[in-house]
Short mmCIF file of C-alpha atoms in Angstrom, two decimals:
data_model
loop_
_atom_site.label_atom_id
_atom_site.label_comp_id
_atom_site.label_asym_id
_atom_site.label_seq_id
_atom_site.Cartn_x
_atom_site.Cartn_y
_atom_site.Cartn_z
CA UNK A 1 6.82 7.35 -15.63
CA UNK A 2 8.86 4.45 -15.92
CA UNK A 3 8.24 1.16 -17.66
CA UNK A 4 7.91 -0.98 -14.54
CA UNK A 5 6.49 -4.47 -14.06
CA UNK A 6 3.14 -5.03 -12.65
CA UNK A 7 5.15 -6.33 -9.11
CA UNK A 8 7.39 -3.78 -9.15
CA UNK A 9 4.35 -0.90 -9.72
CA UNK A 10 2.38 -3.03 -6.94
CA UNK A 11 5.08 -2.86 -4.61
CA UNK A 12 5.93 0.85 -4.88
CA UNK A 13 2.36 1.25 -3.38
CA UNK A 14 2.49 -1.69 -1.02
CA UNK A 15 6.29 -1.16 0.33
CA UNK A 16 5.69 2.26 0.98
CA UNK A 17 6.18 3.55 4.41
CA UNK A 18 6.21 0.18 5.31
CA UNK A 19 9.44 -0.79 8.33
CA UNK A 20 12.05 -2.08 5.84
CA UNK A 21 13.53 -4.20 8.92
CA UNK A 22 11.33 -6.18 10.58
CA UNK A 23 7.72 -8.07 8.94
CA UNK A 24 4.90 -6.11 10.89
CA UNK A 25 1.21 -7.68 10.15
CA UNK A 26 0.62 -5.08 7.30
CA UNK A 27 3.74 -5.54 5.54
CA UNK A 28 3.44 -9.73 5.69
CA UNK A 29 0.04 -8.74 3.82
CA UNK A 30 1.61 -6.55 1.46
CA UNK A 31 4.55 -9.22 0.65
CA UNK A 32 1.55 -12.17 0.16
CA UNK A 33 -0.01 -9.94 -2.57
CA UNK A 34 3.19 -9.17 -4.12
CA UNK A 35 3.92 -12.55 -4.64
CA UNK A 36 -0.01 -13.05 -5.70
CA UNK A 37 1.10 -10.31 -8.64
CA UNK A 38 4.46 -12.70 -9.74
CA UNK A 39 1.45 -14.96 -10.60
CA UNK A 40 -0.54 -12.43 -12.43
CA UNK A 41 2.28 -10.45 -13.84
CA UNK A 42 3.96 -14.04 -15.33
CA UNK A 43 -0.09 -14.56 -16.82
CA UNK A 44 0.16 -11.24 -18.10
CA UNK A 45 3.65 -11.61 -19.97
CA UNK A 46 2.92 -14.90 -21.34
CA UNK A 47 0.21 -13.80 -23.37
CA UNK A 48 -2.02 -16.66 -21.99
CA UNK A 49 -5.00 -14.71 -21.11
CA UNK A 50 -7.06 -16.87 -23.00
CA UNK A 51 -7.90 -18.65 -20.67
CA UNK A 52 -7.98 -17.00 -17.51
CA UNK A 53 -9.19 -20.48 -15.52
CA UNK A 54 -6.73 -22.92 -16.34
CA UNK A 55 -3.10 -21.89 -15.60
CA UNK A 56 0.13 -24.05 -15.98
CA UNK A 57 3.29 -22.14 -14.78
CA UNK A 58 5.39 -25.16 -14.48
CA UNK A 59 8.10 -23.62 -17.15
CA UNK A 60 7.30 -20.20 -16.59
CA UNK A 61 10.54 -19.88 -14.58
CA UNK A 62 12.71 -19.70 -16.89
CA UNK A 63 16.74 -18.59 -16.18
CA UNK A 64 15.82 -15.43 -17.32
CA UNK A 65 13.52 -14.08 -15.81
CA UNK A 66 13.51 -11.68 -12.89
CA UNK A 67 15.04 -12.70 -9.72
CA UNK A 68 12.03 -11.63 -7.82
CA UNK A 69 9.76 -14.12 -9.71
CA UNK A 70 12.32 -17.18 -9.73
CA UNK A 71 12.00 -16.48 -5.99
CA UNK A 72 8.23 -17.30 -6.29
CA UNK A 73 7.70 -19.68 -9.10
CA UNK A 74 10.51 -22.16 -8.38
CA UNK A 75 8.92 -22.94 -5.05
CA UNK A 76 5.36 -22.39 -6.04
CA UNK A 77 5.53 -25.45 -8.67
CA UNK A 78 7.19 -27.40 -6.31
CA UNK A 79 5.12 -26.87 -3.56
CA UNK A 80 1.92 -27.49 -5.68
CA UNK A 81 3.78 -30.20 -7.95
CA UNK A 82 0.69 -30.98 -10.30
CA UNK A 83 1.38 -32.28 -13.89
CA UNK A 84 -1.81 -30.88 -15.16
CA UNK A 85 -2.97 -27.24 -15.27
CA UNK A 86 -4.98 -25.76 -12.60
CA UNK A 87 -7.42 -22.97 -11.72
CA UNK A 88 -6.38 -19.01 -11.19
CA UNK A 89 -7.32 -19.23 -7.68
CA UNK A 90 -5.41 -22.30 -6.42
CA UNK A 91 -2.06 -20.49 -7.95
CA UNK A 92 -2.75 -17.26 -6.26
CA UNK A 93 -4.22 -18.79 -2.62
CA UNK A 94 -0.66 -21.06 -3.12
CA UNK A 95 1.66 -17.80 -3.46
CA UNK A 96 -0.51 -16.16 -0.53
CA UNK A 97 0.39 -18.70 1.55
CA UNK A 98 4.27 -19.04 1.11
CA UNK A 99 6.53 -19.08 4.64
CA UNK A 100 7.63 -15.79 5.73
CA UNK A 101 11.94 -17.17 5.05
CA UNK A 102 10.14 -16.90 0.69
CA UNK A 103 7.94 -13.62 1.16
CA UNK A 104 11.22 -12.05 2.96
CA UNK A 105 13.35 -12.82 -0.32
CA UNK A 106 10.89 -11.77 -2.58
CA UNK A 107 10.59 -8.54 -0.73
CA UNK A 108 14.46 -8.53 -0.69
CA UNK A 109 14.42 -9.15 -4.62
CA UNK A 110 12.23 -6.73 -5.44
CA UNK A 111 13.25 -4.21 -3.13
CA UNK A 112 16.45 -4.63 -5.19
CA UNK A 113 15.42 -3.87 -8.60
CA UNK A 114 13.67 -0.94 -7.39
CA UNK A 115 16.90 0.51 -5.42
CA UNK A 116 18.35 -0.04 -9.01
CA UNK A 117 15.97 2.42 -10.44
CA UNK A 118 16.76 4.87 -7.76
CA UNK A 119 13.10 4.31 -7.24
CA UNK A 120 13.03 3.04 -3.83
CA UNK A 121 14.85 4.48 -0.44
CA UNK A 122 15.01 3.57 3.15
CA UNK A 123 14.70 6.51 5.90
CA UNK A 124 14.24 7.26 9.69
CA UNK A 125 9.96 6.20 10.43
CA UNK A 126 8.30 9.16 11.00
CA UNK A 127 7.53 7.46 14.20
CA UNK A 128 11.36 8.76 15.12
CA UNK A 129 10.75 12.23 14.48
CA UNK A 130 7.98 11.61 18.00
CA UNK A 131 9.16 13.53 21.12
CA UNK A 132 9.37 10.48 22.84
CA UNK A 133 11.08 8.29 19.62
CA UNK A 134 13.31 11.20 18.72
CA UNK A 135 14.73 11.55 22.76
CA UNK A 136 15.14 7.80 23.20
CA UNK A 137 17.60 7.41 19.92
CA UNK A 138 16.07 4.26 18.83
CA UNK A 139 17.04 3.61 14.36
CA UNK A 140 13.66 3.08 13.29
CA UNK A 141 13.28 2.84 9.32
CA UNK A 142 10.99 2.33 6.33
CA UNK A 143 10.86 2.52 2.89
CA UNK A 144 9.93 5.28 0.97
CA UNK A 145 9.18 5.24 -2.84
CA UNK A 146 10.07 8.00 -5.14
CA UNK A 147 7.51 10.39 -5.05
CA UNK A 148 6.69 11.70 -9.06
CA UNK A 149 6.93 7.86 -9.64
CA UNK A 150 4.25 6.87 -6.56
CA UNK A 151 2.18 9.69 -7.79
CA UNK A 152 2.60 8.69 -11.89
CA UNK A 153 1.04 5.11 -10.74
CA UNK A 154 -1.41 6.10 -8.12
CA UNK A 155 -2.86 8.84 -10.86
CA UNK A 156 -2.56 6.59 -13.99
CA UNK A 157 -4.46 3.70 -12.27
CA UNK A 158 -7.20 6.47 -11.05
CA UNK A 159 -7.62 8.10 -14.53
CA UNK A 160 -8.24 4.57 -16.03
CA UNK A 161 -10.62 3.61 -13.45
CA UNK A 162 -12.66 6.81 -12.80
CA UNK A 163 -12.58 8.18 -16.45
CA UNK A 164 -15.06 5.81 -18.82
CA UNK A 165 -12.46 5.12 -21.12
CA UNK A 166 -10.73 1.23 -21.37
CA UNK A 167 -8.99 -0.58 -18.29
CA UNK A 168 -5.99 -2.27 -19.39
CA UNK A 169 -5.46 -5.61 -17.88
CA UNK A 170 -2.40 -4.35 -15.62
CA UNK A 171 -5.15 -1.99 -14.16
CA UNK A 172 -7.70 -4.75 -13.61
CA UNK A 173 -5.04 -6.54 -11.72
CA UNK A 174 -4.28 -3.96 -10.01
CA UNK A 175 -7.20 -2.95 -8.67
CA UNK A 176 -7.74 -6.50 -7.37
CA UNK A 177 -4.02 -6.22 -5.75
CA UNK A 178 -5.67 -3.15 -4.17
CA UNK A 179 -8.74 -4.92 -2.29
CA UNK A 180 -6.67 -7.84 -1.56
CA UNK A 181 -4.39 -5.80 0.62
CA UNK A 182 -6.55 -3.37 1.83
CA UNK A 183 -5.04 -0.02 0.37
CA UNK A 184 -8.15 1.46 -1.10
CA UNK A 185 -7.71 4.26 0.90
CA UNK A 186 -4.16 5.15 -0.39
CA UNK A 187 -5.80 5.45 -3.98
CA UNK A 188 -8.90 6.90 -3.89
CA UNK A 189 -10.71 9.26 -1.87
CA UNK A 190 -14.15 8.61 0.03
CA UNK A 191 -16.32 10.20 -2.88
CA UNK A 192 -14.43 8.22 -5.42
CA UNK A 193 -14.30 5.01 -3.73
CA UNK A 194 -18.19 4.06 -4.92
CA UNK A 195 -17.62 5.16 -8.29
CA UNK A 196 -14.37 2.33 -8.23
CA UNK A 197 -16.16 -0.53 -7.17
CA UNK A 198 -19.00 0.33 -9.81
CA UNK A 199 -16.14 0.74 -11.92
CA UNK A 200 -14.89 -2.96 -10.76
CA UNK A 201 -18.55 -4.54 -10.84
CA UNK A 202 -18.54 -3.41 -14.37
CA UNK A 203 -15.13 -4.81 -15.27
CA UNK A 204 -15.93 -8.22 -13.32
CA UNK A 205 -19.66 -8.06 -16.10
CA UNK A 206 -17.67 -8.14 -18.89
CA UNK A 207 -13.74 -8.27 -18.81
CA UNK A 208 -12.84 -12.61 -18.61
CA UNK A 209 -9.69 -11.98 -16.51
CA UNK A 210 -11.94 -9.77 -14.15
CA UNK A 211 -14.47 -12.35 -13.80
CA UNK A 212 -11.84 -14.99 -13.25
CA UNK A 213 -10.22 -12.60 -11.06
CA UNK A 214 -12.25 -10.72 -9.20
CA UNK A 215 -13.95 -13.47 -6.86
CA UNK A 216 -10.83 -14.48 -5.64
CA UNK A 217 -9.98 -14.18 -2.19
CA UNK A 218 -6.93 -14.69 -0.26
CA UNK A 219 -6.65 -12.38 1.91
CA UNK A 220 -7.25 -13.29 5.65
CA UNK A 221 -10.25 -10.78 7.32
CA UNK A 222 -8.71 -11.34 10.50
CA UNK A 223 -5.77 -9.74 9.31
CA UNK A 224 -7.38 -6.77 7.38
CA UNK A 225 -10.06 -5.68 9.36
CA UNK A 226 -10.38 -4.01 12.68
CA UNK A 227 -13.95 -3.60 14.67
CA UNK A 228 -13.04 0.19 14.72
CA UNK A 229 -13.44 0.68 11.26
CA UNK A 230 -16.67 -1.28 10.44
CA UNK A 231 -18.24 2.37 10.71
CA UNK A 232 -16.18 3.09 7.86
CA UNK A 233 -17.37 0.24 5.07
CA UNK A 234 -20.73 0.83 6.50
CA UNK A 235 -20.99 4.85 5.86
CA UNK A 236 -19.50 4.54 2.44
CA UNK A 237 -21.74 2.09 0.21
CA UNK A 238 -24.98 1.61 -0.27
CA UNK A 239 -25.23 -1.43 -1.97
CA UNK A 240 -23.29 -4.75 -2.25
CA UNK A 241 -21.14 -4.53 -5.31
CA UNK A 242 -20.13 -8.58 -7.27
CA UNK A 243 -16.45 -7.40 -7.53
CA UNK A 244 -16.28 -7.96 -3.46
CA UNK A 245 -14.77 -3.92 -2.82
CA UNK A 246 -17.43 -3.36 -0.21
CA UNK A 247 -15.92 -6.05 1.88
CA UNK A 248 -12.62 -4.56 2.55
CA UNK A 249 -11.20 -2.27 4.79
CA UNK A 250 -8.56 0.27 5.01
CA UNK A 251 -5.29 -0.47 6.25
CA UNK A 252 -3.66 2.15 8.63
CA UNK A 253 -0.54 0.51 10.55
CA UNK A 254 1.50 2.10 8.49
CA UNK A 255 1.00 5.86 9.15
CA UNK A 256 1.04 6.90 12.52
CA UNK A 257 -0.31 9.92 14.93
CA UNK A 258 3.13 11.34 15.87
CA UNK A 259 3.63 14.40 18.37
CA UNK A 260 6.05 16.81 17.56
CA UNK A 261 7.39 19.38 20.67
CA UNK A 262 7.57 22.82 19.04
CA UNK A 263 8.75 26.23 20.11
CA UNK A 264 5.89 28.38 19.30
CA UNK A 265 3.01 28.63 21.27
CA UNK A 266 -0.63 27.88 19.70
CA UNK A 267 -0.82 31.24 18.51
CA UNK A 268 2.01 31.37 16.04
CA UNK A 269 0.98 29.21 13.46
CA UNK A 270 3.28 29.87 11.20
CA UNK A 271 6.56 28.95 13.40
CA UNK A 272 4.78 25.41 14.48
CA UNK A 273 4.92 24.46 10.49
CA UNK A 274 8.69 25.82 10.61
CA UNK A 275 9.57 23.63 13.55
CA UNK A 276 7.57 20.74 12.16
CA UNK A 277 9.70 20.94 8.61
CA UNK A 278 12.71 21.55 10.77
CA UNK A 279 11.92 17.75 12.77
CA UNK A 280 10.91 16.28 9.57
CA UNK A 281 13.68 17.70 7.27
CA UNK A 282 16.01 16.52 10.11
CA UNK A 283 15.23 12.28 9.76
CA UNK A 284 15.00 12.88 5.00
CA UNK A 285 10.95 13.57 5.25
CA UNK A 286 9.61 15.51 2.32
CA UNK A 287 7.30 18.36 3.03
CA UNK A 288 4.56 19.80 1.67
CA UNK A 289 1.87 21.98 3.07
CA UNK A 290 -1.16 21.43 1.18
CA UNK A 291 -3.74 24.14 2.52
CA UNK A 292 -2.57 26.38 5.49
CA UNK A 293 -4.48 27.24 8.49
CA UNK A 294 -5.18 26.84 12.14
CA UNK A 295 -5.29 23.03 11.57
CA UNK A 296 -2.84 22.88 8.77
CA UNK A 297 -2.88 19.85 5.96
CA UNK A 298 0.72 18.45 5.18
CA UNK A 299 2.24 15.66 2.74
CA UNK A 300 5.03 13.74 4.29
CA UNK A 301 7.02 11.96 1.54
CA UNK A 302 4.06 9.96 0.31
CA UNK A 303 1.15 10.25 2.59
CA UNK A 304 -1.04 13.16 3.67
CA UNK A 305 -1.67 14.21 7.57
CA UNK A 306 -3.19 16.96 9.69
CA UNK A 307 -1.87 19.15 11.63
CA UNK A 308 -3.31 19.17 15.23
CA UNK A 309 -2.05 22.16 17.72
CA UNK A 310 -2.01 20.47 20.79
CA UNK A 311 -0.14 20.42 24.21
CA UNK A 312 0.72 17.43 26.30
CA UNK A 313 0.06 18.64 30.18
CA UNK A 314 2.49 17.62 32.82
CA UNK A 315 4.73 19.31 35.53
CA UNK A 316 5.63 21.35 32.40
CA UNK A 317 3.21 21.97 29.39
CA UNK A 318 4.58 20.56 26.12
CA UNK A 319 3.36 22.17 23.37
CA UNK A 320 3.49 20.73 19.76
CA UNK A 321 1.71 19.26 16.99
CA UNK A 322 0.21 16.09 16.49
CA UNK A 323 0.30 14.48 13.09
CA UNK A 324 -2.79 12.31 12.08
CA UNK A 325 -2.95 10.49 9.30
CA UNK A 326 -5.74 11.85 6.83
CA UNK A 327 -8.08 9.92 4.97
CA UNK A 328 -8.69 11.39 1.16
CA UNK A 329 -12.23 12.89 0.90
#
């Protein structure tokens, strides 16, 4: 695992499989919380967690630091222009709410360092590997992170969090990066999910950056919730937890349910998969089969999806596979 900033850990997560040309609703979240962690990462470096509730970043920016924070903090301190220090929240609610011309060169800055690192990629959507998408010719793209460095951070931040040992403060942050963007569900499966936001309410008891943290919101609901997944928060907790993770959904624009035409008929299981890697092999997807079957379960690059036999009926039968995205259990 590599020694990467908070951001630039945050963003592996959030850039993933996001469209690397164009600012879709889920990636404009993703870009407002990466410029919330330039905040918290900048806290973080300057050692001034001793007080988490008054913050002064007005000569944080210093020429050397990263380009990717210059891009935030030169602005932010302008745009807030306040000659005394002010509270956590007002910092991270003013980086939230930066125009999309800053969140686009912060994405641009960041995305940078991590192509650097060989850490970060763009390729084809999966969307273009759809019969429809891959007939029509249409250069769709997205980013994909390195995989052993996605799965280093995704498995770090879950062994700190689900194991009883400490929670470093990059993990507290974290986590709260997490809820504020809604990608919960690309860290932790449905039976671990309670067991992290006990895991938060017991950080936000005791830990002063989570309790100066932690009831900070500035994410917008309208933008990370959708009435078909209120089923969803309701049939996984219980009971309200004070670090606020029972309030936030899942975030799914960025995998999709994708048809792929195939050869084989329903019978021949095993020549589906082969035409499936074939189409995904074709547009630089990774694949993995993760348990075999009659309904197959399948890692592309980063994310995990199952593998529906199905046939699309019109003057001719199309038979293929459709790819839905799987939520961890």
């Amino acid at each position: 695992m590599k020694d990467l900033t908070l951001t630039q850990s945050f963003a592996m997560i959030a850039l993933n499989a996001q469209n690397s040309k164009y600012l879709t609703t889920v990636k404009k979240i993703a870009l407002r919380c990466m410029a919330a962690s330039v905040i918290l990462e900048t806290l973080l470096d300057s050692n001034s967690g001793t007080s988490w509730t008054a913050v002064d970043l007005r000569k944080a920016a210093l020429p050397d630091s990263a380009a990717y924070s210059r891009s935030i903090l030169e602005p932010l301190n302008k745009k807030i222009n306040s000659a005394r220090a002010l509270s956590l929240k007002r910092y991270l609610k003013a980086a939230y709410s930066l125009s999309g011309r800053r969140l686009k060169k912060l994405e641009m800055s960041v995305a940078d360092s991590l192509r650097e690192q060989d850490l970060l990629q763009e390729i084809p959507n999966l969307l273009g590997c759809d019969l429809y998408f891959d007939s029509s010719g249409v250069p769709y793209m997205e980013y994909r992170s390195n995989i052993p460095e996605y799965e280093a951070i995704t498995e770090t931040i879950k062994a700190e969090v689900l194991d009883n040992g400490p929670v470093t403060d990059e993990a507290i942050c974290m986590l709260w990066l997490l809820r504020e963007s809604g990608s919960f569900s690309d860290f932790f499966s449905l039976n671990d999910l309670e067991t992290a936001a006990a895991r938060m309410n017991e950080l936000y008891l005791h830990s002063p950056l989570a309790k100066a943290l932690y009831p900070v919101r500035i994410h917008h609901s309208a933008e990370l919730a959708a009435k078909q997944f209120l089923h969803w928060k309701k049939s996984v907790f219980k009971k309200p937890f004070a670090a606020g993770i029972n309030f936030i959904y899942p975030v799914f624009e960025r995998s999709q349910s994708v048809f792929i035409d195939t050869e084989a008929w329903f019978s021949n299981a095993d020549k589906r998969l082969e035409d499936v890697e074939t189409r995904l092999r074709k547009y630089g997807h990774e694949f993995t089969v993760l348990h075999a079957g009659s309904v197959p379960i399948i890692k592309i690059d980063n994310l995990v999806y199952k593998a529906v036999p199905q046939a699309i009926y019109g003057r001719v039968p199309i038979h293929g596979v459709r790819l839905i995205p799987r939520i961890p259990f």
